[in-house]
Coordinates of C-alpha atoms (C1' of nucleotides) in Angstrom, one line a residue:
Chain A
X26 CA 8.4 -31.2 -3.5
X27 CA 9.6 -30.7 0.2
X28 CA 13.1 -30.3 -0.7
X29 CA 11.9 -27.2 -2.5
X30 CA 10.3 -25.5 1.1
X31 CA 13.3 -26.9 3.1
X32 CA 15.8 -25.2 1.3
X33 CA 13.8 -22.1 1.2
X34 CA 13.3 -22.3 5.2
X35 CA 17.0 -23.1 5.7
X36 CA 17.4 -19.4 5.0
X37 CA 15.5 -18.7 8.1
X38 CA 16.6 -21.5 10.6
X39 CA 18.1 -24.4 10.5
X40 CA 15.3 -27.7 11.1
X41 CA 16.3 -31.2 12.4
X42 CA 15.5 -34.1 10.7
X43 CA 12.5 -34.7 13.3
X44 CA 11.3 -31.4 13.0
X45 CA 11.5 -31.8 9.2
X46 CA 9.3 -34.7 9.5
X47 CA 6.8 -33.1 11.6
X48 CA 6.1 -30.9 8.8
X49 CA 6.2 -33.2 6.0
X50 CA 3.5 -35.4 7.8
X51 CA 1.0 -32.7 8.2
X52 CA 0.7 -33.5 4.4
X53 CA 0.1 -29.8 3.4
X54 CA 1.5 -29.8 0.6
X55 CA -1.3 -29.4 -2.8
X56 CA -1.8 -29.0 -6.4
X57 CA -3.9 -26.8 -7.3
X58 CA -5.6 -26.0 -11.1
X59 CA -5.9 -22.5 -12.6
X60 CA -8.6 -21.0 -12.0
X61 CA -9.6 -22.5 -9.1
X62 CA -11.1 -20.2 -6.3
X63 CA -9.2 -20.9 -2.7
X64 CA -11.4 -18.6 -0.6
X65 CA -14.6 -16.7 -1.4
X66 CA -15.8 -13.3 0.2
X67 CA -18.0 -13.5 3.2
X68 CA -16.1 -17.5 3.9
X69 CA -14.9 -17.4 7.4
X70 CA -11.9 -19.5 6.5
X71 CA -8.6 -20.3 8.8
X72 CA -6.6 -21.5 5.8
X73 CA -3.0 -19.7 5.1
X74 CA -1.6 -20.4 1.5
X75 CA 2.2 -20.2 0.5
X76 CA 2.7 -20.6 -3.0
X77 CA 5.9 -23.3 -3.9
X78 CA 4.9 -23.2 -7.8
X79 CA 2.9 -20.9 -9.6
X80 CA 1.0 -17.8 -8.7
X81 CA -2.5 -16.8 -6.7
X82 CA -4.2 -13.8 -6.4
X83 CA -6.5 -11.7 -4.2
X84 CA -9.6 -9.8 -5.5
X85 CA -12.3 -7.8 -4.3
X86 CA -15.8 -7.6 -6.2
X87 CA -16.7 -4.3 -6.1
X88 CA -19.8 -3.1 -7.8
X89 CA -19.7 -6.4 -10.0
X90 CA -16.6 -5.6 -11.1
X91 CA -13.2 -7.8 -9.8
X92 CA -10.3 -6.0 -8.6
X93 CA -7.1 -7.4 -8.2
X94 CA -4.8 -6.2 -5.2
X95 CA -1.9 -9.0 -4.8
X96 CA -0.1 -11.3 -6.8
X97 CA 2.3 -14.1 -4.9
X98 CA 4.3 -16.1 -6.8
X99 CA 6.7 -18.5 -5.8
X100 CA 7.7 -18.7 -1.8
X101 CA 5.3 -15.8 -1.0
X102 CA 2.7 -16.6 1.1
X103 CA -0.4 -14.9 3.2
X104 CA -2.6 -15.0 5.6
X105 CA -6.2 -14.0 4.9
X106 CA -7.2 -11.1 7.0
X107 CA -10.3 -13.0 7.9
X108 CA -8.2 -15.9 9.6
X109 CA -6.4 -13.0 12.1
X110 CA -9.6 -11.7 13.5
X111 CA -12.7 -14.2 12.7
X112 CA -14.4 -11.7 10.4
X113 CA -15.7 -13.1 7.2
X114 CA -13.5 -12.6 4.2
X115 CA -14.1 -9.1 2.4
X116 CA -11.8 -10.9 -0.9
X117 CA -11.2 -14.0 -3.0
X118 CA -8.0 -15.5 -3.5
X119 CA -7.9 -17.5 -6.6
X120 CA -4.9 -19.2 -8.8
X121 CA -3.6 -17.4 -11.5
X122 CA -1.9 -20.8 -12.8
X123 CA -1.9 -24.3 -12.0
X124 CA 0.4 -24.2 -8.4
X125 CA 1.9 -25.9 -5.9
X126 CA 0.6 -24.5 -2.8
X127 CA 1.0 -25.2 0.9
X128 CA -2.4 -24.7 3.1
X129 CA -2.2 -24.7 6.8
X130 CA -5.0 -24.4 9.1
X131 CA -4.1 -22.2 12.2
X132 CA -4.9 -25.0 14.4
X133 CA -2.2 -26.9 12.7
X134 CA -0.1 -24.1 12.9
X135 CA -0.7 -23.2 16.8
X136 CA -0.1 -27.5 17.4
X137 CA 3.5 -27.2 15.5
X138 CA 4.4 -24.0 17.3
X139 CA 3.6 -25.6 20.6
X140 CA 5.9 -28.6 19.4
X141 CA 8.6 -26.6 18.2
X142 CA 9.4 -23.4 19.2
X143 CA 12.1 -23.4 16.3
X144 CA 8.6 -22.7 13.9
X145 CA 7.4 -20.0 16.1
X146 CA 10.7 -18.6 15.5
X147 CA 10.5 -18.9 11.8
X148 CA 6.8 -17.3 11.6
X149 CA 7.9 -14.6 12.9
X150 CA 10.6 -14.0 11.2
X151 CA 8.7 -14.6 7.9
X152 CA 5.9 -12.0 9.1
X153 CA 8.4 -9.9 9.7
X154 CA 10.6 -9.5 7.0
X155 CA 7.0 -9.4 5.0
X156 CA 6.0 -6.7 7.0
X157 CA 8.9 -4.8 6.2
X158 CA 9.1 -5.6 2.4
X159 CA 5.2 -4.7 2.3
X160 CA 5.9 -1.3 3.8
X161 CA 8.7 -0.1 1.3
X162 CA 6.0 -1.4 -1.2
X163 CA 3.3 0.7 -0.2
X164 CA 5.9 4.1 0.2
X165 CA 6.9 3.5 -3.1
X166 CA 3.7 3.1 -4.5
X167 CA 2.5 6.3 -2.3
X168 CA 5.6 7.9 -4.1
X169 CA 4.7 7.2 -7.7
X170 CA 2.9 8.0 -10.4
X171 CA 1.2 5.3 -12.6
X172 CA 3.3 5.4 -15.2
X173 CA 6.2 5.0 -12.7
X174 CA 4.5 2.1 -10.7
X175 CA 4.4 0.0 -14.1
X176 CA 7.9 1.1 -14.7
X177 CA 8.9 -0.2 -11.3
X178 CA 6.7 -3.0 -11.6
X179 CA 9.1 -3.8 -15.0
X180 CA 12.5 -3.7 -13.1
X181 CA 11.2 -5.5 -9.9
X182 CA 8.8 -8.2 -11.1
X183 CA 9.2 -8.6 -15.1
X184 CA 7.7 -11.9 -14.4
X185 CA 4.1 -10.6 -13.3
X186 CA 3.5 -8.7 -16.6
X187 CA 4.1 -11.9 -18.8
X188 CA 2.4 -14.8 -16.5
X189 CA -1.1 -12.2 -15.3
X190 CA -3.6 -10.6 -17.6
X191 CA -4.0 -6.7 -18.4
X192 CA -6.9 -6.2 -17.1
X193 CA -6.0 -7.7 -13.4
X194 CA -2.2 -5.8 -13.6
X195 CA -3.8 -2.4 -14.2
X196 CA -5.8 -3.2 -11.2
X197 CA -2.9 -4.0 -9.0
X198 CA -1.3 -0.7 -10.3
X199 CA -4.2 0.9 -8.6
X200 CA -5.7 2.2 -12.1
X201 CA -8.3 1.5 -15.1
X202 CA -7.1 -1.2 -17.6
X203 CA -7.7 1.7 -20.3
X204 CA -5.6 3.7 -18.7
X205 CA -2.6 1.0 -18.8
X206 CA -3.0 0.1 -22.6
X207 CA -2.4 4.4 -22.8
X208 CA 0.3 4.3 -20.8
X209 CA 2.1 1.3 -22.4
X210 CA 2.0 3.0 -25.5
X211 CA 3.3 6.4 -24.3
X212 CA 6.2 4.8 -22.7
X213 CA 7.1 2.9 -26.4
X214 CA 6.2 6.4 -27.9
X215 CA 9.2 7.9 -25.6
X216 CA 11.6 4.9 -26.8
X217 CA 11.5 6.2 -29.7
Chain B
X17 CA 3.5 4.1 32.2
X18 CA 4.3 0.2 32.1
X19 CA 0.6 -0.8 33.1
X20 CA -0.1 1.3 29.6
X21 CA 2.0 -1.2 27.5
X22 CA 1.0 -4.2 29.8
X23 CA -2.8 -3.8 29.1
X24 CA -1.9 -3.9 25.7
X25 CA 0.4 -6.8 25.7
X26 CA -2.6 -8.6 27.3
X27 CA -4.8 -9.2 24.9
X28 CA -2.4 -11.3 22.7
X29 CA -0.5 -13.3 25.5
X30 CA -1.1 -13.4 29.6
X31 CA 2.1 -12.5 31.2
X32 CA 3.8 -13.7 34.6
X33 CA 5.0 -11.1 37.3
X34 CA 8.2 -12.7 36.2
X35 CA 7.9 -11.6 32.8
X36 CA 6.6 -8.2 33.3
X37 CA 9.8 -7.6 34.9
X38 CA 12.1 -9.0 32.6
X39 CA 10.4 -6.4 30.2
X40 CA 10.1 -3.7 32.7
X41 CA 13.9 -4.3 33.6
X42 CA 15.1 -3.9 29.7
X43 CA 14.1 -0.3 30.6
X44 CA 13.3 1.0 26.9
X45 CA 10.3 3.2 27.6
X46 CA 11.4 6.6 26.2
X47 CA 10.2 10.2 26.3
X48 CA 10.9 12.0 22.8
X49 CA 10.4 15.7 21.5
X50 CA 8.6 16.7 18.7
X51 CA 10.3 16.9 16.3
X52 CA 13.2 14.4 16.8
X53 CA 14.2 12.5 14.0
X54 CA 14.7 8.9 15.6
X55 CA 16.3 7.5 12.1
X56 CA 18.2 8.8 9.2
X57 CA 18.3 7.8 5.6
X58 CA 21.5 6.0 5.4
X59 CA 21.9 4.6 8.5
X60 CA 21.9 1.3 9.7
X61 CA 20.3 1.2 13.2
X62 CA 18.7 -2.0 15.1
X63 CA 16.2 -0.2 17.0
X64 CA 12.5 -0.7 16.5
X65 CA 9.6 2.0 18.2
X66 CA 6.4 1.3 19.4
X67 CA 4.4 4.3 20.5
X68 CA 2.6 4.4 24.0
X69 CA 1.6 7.6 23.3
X70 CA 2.3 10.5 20.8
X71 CA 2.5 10.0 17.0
X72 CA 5.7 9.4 14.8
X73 CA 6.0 9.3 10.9
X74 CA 8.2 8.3 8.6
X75 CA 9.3 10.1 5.6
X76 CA 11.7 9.9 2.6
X77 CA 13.8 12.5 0.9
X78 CA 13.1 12.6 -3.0
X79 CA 14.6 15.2 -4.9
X80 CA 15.0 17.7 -1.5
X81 CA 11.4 16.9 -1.0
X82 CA 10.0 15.3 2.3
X83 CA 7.6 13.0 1.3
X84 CA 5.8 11.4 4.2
X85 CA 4.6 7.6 4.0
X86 CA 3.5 6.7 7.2
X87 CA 2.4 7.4 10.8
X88 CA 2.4 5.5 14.0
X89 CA -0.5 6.6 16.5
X90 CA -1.0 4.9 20.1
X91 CA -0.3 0.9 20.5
X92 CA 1.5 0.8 17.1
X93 CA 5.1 0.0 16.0
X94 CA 7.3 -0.4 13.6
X95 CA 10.7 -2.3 12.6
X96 CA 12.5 -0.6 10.1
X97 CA 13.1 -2.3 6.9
X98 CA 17.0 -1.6 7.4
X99 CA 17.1 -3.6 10.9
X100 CA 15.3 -6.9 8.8
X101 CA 17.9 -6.9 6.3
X102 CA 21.5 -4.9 7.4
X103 CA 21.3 -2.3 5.0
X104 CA 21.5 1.5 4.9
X105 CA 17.7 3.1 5.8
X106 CA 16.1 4.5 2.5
X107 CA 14.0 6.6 5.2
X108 CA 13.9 9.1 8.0
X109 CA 11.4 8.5 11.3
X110 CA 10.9 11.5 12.8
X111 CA 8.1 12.7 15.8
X112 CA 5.1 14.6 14.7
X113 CA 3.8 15.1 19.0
X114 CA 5.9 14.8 21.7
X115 CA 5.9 11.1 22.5
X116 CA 6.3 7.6 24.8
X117 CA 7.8 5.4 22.9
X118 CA 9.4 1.9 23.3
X119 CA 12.9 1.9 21.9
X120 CA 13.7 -1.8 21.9
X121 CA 17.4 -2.9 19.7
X122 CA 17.0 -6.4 18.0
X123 CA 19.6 -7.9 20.4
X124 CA 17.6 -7.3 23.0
X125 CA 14.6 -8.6 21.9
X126 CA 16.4 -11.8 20.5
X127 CA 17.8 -12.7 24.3
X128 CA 14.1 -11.8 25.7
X129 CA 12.6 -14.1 22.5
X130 CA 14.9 -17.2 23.7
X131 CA 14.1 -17.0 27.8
X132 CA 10.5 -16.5 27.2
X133 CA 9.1 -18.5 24.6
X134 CA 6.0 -16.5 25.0
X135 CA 7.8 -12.9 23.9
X136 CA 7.9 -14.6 20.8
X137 CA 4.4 -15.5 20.7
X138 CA 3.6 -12.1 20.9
X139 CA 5.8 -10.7 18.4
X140 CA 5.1 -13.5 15.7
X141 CA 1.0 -12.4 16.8
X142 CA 1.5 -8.8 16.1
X143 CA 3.4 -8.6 13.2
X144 CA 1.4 -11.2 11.9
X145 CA -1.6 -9.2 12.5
X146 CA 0.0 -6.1 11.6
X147 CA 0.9 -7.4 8.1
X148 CA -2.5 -8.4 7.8
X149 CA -4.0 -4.8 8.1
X150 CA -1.5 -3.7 6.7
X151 CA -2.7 -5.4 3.5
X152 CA -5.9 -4.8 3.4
X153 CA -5.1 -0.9 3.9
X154 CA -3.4 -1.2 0.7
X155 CA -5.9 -3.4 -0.7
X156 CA -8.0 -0.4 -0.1
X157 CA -5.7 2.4 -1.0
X158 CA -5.2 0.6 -4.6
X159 CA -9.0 0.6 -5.3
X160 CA -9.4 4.1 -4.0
X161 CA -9.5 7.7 -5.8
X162 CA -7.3 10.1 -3.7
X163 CA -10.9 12.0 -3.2
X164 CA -12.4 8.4 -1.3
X165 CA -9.1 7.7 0.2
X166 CA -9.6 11.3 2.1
X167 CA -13.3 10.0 2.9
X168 CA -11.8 7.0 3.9
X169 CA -9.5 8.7 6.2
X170 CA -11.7 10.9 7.7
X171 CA -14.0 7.8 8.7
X172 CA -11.2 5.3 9.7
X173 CA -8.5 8.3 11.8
X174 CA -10.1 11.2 11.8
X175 CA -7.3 12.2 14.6
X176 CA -5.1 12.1 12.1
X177 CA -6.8 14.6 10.0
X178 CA -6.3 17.1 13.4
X179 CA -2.5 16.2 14.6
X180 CA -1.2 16.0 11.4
X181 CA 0.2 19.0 8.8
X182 CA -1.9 19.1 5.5
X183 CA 1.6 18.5 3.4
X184 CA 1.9 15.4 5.2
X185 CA -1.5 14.3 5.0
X186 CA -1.3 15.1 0.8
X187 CA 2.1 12.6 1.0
X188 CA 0.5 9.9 2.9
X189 CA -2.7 9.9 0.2
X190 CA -0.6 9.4 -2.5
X191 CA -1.4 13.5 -3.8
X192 CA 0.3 16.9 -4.1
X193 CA -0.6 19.0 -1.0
X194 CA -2.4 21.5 -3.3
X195 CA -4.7 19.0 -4.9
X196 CA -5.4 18.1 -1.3
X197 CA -6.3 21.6 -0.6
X198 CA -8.8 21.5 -3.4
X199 CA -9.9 18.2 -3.3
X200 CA -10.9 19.6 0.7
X201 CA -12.5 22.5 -1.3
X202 CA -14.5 20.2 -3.8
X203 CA -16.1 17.6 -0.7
X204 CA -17.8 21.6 1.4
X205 CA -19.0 22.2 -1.6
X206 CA -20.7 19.2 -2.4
X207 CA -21.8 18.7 1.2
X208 CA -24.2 22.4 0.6
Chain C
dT12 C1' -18.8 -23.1 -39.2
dA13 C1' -21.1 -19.8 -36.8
dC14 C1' -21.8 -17.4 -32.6
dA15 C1' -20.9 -15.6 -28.3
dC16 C1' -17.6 -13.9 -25.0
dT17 C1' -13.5 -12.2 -23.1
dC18 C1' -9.6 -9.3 -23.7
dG19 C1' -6.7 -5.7 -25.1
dT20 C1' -6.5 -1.5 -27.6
dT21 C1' -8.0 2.9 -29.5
dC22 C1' -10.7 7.1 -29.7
dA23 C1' -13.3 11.2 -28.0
dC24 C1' -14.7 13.4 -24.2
dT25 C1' -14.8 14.5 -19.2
dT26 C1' -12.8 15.0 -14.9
dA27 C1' -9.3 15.4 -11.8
dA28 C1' -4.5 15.6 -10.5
dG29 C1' 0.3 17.8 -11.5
dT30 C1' 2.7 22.1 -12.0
dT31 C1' 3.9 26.8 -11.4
dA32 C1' 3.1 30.9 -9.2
dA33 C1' 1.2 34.1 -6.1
dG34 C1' -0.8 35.5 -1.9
dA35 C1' -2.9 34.9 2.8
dA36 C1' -2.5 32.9 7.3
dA37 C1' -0.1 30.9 10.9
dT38 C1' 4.4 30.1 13.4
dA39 C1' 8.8 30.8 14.6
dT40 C1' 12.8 33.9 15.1
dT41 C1' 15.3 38.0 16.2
Chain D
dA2 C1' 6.9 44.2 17.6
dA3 C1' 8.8 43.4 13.4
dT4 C1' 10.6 40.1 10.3
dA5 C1' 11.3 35.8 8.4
dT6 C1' 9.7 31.2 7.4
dT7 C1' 6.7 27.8 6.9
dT8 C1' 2.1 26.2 5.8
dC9 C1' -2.1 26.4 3.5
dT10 C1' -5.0 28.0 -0.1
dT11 C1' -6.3 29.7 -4.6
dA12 C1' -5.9 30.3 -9.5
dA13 C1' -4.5 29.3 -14.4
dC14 C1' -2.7 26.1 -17.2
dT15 C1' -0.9 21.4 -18.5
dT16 C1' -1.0 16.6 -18.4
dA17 C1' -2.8 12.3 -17.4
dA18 C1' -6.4 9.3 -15.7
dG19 C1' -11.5 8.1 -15.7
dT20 C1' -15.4 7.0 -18.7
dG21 C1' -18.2 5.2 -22.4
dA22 C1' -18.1 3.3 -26.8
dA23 C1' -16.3 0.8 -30.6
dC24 C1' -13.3 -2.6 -32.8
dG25 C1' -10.5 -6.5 -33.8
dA26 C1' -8.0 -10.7 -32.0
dG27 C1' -8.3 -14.6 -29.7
dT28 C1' -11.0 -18.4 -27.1
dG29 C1' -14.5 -21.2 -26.2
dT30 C1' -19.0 -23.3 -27.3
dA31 C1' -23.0 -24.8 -29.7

DNA sequence: TACACTCGTTCACTTAAGTTAAGAAATATT
DNA sequence: AATATTTCTTAACTTAAGTGAACGAGTGTA
């Protein structure tokens, strides 16, 4: 299972055997059944998740009904808001699918940075590039209609619309699951 | 103006006298117009901005329109996408105020990462908590009509509201600047 | 097998946003 | 000061999303 997060980490620097090792013995790596709820508003967690296999996803309950915001499928990770500033959490995170996930604690994190500045280097350069990616996300979701977001969302990430339900897509595209059964079937009326 | 950005600085990482200087030396503290357009669509710059004071936006060009995403008030920054990855910008930053900014290329930052292992520290801890805002502003966008995202707005930066056009404003909700104009209309009325 | 439950779709109706156009107000330009 | 330009607002109309309800398909459970 490793080989799979070294290879993807190669991309961002280049580890040494020992270094490898360091992170293999923190033993981070889990499996993880569908379903299964990783952190639960108002927890005060300092867990990170990175998915290797499968797909998680965050939620909000609001007025007893869920609301999904995020999907992150394989090597895609994130780090609860609640773990950056000690506030309890104001989502869930749960898995979509039975997954392969990597959970750090920050304390593990802060230890390894310490040890290696090499994974200091590689954080940042993951929050980074994230950063960046989620800011063209959000403009182009500022930029769009609906109809065009679930248009986009078919070129970019065909994936997401077979392996997540209706009901938590239409969410994600910021609208009412009514609204995307409407919408699918306009865009098949125009096919045609 | 350094003592500004060095109050800041301080509550992620404590600095030497040693360090302040190597910053302070870099000299990338810049005064800007209104109205200066600090990045083109279609080019492929390595500078990133953090604003010490002033306000700067970004914007694309869709169909001859300027469609405004984003803005950057005091003590936050931005790295363009096109500096992450080498490719052309798909967006202009322009300045809404005249401005302070810090105008730091990714070459520079590099060499100051690798002499003070703290620098990166500091970058890895604000993008990191950047990214996690960041997300739940979207979180909160998505789950939002444009009529709470304006209530939103006016509760989270109501400076905005002030220093900023209305067209822009409409862009950066997601809405047509005229439904923004009645949608302002709709909230008076409800108020009396 | 029968029953309950969730999920996706459809419909009718309501509400709000998009669109086009026009005019007023504020800014900039000559 | 007069004119042009941009910005904001308003209005009428169109289109699409929100809402509440109903229905069938699929899933799980007793």
């Amino acid at each position: 299972m490793h080989d799979i997060l070294f290879t993807f980490l190669a991309k961002y620097v280049s580890l040494t055997t020992e270094e490898m090792n360091a992170i293999t013995s923190l033993d981070i790596i889990h499996t993880v059944k569908k379903g299964t709820t990783l952190l639960k508003e108002g927890q005060q967690s300092k867990e990170s998740f990175f998915v290797l296999k499968g797909c998680i996803r965050t939620y909000y309950i609001i007025e007893g009904e869920e609301k999904t915001t995020a999907f992150y499928t394989e090597m895609e990770g994130l780090t609860p808001h609640c773990v950056m500033n000690d506030t309890p959490s104001e989502y869930y995170i749960s898995c979509v699918e039975d997954s392969i996930l990597i959970i750090s604690r920050a304390d593990m994190e802060s230890e390894i940075n310490g040890r290696f500045p090499k994974f200091e280097t590689l954080c940042r350069k993951l929050s980074e590039e994230r950063l960046a990616i989620q800011q063209t996300d959000f403009d182009l979701f500022k930029t769009s209609s609906p109809e065009q977001r679930y248009l986009n969302l078919l070129q970019r990430r065909p994936d997401l619309i077979q392996r997540v339900p209706q009901h938590q897509l239409a969410n994600y595209l910021g609208i009412q699951p009514q609204s995307l059964s409407r919408l699918r079937a306009r865009i098949l009326e125009k096919k045609q």
